[in-house]
Coordinates of C-alpha atoms and ligand atoms in Angstrom, one line a residue:
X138 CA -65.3 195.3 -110.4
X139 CA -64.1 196.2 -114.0
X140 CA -61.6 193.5 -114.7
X141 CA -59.8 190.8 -113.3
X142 CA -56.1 189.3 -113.9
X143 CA -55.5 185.9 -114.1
X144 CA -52.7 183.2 -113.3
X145 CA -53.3 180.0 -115.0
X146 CA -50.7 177.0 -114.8
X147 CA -49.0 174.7 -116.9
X148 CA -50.2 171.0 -116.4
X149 CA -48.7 167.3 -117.3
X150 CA -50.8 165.0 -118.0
X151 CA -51.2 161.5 -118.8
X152 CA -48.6 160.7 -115.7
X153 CA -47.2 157.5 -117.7
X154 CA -50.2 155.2 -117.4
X155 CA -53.2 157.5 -117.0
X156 CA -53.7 158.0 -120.1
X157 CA -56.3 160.9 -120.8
X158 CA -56.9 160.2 -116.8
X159 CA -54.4 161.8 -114.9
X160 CA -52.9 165.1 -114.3
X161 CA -51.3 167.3 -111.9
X162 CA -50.6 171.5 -112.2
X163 CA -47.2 172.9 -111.6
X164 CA -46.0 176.6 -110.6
X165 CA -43.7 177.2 -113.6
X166 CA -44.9 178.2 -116.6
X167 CA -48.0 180.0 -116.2
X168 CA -50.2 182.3 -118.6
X169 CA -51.5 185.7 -117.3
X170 CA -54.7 186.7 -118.8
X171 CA -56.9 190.2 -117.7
X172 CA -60.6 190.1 -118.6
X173 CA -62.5 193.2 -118.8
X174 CA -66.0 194.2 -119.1
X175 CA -66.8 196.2 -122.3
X176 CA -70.1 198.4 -122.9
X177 CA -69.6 196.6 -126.4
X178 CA -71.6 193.2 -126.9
X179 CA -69.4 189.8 -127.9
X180 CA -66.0 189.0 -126.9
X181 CA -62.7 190.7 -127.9
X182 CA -59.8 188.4 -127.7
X183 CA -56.2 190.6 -127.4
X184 CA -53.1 187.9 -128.0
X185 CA -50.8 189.6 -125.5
X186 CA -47.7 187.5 -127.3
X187 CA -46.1 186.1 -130.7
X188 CA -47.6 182.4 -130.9
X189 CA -49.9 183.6 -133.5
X190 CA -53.1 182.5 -132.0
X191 CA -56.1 182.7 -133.5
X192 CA -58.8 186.2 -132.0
X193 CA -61.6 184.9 -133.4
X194 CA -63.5 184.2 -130.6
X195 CA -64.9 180.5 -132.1
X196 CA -61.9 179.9 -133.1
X197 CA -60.0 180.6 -130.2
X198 CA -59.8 178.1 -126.9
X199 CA -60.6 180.3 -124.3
X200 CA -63.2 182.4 -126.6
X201 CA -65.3 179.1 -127.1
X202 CA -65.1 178.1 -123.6
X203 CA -66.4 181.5 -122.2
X204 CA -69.5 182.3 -124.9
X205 CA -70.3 178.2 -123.9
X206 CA -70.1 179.7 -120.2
X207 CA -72.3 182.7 -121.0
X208 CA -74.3 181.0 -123.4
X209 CA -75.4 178.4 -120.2
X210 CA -75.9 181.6 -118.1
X211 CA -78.0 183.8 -120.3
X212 CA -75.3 186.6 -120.0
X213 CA -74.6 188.8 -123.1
X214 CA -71.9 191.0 -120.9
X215 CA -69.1 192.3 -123.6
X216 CA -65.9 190.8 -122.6
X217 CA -62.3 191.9 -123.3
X218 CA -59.3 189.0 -122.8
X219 CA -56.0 189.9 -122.8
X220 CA -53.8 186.7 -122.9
X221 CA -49.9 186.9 -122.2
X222 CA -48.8 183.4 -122.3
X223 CA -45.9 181.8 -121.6
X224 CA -47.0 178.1 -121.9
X225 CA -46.1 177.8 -125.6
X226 CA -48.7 176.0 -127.8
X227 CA -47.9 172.5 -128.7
X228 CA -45.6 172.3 -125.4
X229 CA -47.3 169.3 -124.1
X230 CA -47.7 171.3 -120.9
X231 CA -51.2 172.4 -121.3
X232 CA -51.1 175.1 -123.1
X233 CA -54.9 175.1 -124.6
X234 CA -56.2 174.2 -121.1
X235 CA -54.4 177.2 -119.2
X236 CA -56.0 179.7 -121.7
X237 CA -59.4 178.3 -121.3
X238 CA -59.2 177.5 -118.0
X239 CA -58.0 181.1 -117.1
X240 CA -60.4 182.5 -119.1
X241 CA -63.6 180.4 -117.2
X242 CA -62.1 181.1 -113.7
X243 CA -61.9 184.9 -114.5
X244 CA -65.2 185.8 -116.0
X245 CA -66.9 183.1 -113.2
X246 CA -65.6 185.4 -110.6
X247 CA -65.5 188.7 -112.7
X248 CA -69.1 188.2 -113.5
X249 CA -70.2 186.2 -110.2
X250 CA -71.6 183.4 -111.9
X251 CA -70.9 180.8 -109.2
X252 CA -70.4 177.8 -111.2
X253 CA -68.5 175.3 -109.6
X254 CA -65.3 174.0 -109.9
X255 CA -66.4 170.8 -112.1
X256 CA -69.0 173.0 -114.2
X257 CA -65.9 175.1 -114.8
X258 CA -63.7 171.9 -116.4
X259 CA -66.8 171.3 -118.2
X260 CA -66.4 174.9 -120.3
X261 CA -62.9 174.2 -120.4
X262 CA -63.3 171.5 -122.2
X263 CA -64.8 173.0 -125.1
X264 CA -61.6 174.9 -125.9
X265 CA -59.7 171.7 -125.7
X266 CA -62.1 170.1 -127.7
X267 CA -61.4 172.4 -130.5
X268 CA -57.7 172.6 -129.9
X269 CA -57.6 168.7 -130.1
X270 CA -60.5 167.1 -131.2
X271 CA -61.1 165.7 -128.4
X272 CA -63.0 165.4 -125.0
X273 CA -60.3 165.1 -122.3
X274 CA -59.8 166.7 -119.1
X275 CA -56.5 165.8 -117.7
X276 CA -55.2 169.2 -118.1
X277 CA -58.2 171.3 -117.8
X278 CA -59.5 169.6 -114.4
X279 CA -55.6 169.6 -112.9
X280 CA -55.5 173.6 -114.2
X281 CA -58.4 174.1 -112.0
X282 CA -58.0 171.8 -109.0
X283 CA -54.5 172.3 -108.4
X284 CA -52.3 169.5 -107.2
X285 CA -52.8 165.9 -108.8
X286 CA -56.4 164.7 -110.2
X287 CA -58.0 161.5 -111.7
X288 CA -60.8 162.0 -114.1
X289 CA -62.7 159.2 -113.5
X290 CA -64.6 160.5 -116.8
X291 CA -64.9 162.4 -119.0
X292 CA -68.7 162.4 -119.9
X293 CA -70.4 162.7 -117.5
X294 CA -67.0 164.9 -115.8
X295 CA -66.3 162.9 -112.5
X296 CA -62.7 164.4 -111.1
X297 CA -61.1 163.1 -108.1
X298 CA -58.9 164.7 -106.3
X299 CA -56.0 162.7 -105.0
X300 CA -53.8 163.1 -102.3
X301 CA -50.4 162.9 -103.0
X302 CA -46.7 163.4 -100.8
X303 CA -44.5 166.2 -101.5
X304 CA -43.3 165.5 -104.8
X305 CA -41.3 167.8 -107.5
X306 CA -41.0 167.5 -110.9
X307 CA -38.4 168.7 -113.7
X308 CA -39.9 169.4 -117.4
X309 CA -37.8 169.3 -120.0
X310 CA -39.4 171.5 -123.0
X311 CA -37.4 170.6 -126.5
X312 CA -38.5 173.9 -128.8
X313 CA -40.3 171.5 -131.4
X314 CA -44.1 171.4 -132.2
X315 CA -46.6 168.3 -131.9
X316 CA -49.5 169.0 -132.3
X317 CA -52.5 167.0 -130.0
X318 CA -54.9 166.0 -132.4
X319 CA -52.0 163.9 -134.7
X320 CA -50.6 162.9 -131.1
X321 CA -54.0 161.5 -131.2
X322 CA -54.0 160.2 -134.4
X323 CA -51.7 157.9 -134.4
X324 CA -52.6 156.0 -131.4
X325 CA -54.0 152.4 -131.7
X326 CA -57.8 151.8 -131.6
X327 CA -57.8 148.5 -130.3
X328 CA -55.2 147.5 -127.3
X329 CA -54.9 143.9 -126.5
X330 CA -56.3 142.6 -123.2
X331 CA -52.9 142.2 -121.4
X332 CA -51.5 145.3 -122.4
X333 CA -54.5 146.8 -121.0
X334 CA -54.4 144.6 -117.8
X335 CA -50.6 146.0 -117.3
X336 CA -51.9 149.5 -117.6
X337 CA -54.7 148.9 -115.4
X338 CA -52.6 147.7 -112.6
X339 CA -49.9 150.1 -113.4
X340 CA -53.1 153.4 -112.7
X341 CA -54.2 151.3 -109.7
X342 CA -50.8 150.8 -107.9
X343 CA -49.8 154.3 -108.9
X344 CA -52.4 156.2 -107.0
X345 CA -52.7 153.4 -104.2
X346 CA -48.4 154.7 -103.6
X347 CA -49.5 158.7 -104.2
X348 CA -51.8 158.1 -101.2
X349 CA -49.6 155.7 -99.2
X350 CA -46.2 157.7 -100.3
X351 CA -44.6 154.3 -101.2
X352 CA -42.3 155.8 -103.7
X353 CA -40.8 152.4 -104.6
X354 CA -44.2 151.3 -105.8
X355 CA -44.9 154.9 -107.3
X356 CA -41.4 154.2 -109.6
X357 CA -42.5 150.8 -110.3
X358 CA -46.1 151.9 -111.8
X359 CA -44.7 154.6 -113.9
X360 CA -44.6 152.6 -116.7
X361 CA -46.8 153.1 -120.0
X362 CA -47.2 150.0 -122.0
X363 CA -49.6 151.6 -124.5
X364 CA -49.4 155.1 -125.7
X365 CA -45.7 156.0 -124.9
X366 CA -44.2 153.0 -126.7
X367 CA -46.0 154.7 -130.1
X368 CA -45.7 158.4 -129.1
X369 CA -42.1 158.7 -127.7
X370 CA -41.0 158.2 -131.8
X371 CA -42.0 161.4 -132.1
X372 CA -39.8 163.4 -129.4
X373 CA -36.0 162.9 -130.4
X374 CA -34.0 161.3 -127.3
X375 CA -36.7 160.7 -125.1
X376 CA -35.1 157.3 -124.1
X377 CA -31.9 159.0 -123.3
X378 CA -33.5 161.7 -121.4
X379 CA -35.5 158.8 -118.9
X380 CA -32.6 157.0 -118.1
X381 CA -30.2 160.3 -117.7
X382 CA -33.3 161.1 -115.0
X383 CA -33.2 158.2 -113.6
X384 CA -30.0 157.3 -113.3
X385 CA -29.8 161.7 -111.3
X386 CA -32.2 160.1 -109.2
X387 CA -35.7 160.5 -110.3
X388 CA -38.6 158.0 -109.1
X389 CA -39.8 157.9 -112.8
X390 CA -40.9 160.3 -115.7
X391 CA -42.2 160.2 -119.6
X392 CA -43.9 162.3 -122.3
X393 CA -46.1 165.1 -120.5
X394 CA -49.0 165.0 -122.2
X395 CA -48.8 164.4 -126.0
X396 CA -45.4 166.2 -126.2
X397 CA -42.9 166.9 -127.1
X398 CA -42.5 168.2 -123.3
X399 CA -41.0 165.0 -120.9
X400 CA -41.2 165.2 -117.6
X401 CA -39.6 163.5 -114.0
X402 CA -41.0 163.1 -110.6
X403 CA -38.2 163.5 -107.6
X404 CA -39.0 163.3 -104.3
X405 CA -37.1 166.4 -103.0
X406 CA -36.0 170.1 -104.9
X407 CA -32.0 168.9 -105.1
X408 CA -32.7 165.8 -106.9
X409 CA -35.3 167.8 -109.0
X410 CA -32.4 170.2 -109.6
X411 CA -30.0 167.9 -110.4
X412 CA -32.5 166.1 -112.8
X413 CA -32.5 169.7 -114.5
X414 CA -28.7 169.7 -114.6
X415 CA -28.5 165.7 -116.1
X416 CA -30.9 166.0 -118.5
X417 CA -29.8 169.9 -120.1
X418 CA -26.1 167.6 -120.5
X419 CA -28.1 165.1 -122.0
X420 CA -30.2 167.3 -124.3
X421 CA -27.3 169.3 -125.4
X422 CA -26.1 166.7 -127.8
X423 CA -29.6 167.2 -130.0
X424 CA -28.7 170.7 -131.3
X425 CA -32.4 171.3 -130.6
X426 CA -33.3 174.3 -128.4
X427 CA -35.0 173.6 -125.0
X428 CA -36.4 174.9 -121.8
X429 CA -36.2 173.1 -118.4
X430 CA -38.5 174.1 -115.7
X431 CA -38.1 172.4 -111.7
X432 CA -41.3 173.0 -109.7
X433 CA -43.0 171.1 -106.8
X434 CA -46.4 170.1 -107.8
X435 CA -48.7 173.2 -107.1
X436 CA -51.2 172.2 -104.4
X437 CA -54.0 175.3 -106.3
X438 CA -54.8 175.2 -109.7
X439 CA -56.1 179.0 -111.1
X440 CA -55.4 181.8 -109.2
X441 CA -56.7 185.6 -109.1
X442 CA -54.4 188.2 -108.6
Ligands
LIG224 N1 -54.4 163.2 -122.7 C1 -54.1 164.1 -123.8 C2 -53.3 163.3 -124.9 C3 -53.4 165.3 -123.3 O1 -52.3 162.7 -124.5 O2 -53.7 163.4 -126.0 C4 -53.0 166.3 -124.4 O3 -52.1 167.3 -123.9

């Protein structure tokens, strides 16, 4: 085998209060990326699209994941990546993770490696590492796994797989740019101890009702007492948006990821839809551009064409 094409998918993470914990794939957006073996040595990265991304390999996400990944294999094999995405960078969709995480599934199976799913988030991270300065795998290890994950954490990388009922979700994408790493930045350090209690118990009943399907209790734990209250200044009519979802139906929703993306669960494809239709009304008024995307949560993360 020559080369390989890749399907990588978008990703929310955080889910309200999992911060940096939780995270589940979805089937809409998704980057395509083709890796090819070259008789040349080093990597070659081709930026199949207009968001300006760096080739350098080092500086690139999926370029430092992949030379980690041969690195840990002794492999020197010239590589070409060709990387048509639609998950636009600093979406809040996982953006970095998808080209990474495409880019370590591919040359794994292009190559034969055999690393494993986990040693896979691993490499990943590296490219999310540079995109955000930071070690986090709530999109990388939900880009791989499909469906919904936990990181238990994040060094050493324990995922857990959760079992979750049929659930859709409706992403609302406004066309502005935050970037992760001042996402990051302007978080608090310190949280007091019953803010952190709330959130606790919020991540505990949350996955307790995604493997029970109490959707009642899964509404009532979507609530983020620490990060959204600081982040959602930064996404223009985010409250607006929540309760124009709500009030269409949804079980809950908030920022995906570090934004400016926001995102609703419903528990069927009409409600999703209608979600879709009440919050395009609602976003209207901004005068800021956006994308809306209804999907049910995609049970496989990466996929080969
Ligand atoms: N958990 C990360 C954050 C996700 O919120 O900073 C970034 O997309």
């Amino acid at each position: 085998m020559r080369d390989i094409t890749i399907f990588s998918p978008a990703t929310v993470s955080n889910v309200v209060c999992g911060f940096d914990c939780l995270g589940f794939s979805i089937a809409e957006p998704f980057d395509k990326l083709t890796i090819r073996k070259t008789d040349e040595q080093g990597i070659r990265i081709i930026n199949n699209d207009d968001f300006g991304l760096p080739a350098d390999p080092q500086m690139n996400v999926a370029g430092v994941a992949v030379l980690e990944m041969l690195r840990v294999a002794g492999i020197d094999q010239g590589l070409e990546i060709t990387s048509t995405k639609s998950i636009k960078p600093g979406s809040g969709i996982g953006s970095s993770a998808a080209s990474s995480c495409g880019a370590v599934v591919g040359v794994n199976e292009l190559l034969g490696l055999g690393f494993s799913k986990r040693e896979l988030v691993e490499f990943a991270m590296r490219g999310e590492m540079l995109a955000s300065g930071a070690r986090h795998a709530d999109n990388a290890a939900p880009c791989i796994y499909g469906g919904f994950v936990l990181v238990r954490s994040a060094e050493p990388l324990d995922v857990v797989e959760l079992s979750c009922p049929p659930l859709w979700v409706t992403v609302i994408h406004p066309q502005i740019e935050i970037k992760t790493a001042e996402a990051r930045a302007i978080l608090p350090v310190d949280v007091p101890l019953r803010s952190a209690v709330r959130q606790w118990s919020n991540l505990g009943a949350f996955v307790a009702a995604l493997s029970s399907g109490d959707l009642d209790l899964l509404s009532r734990s979507m609530e983020d007492v620490i990060v959204e209250p600081v982040r959602k200044g930064l996404i223009p009519h985010f409250d607006e948006v929540m309760k124009a979802g709500r009030t269409a139906g949804a079980i809950g929703g908030g920022i995906s990821g570090s934004g400016p993306s926001m995102f609703l669960l419903a528990e069927n494809e009409n409600t999703a839809v209608a979600i879709g239709q009440a919050i395009r009304n609602e976003y209207a008024v901004t005068g800021i551009d956006f994308n809306t995307y209804v999907s049910e949560i995609k049970r496989g993360g990466v996929s080969i064409s």
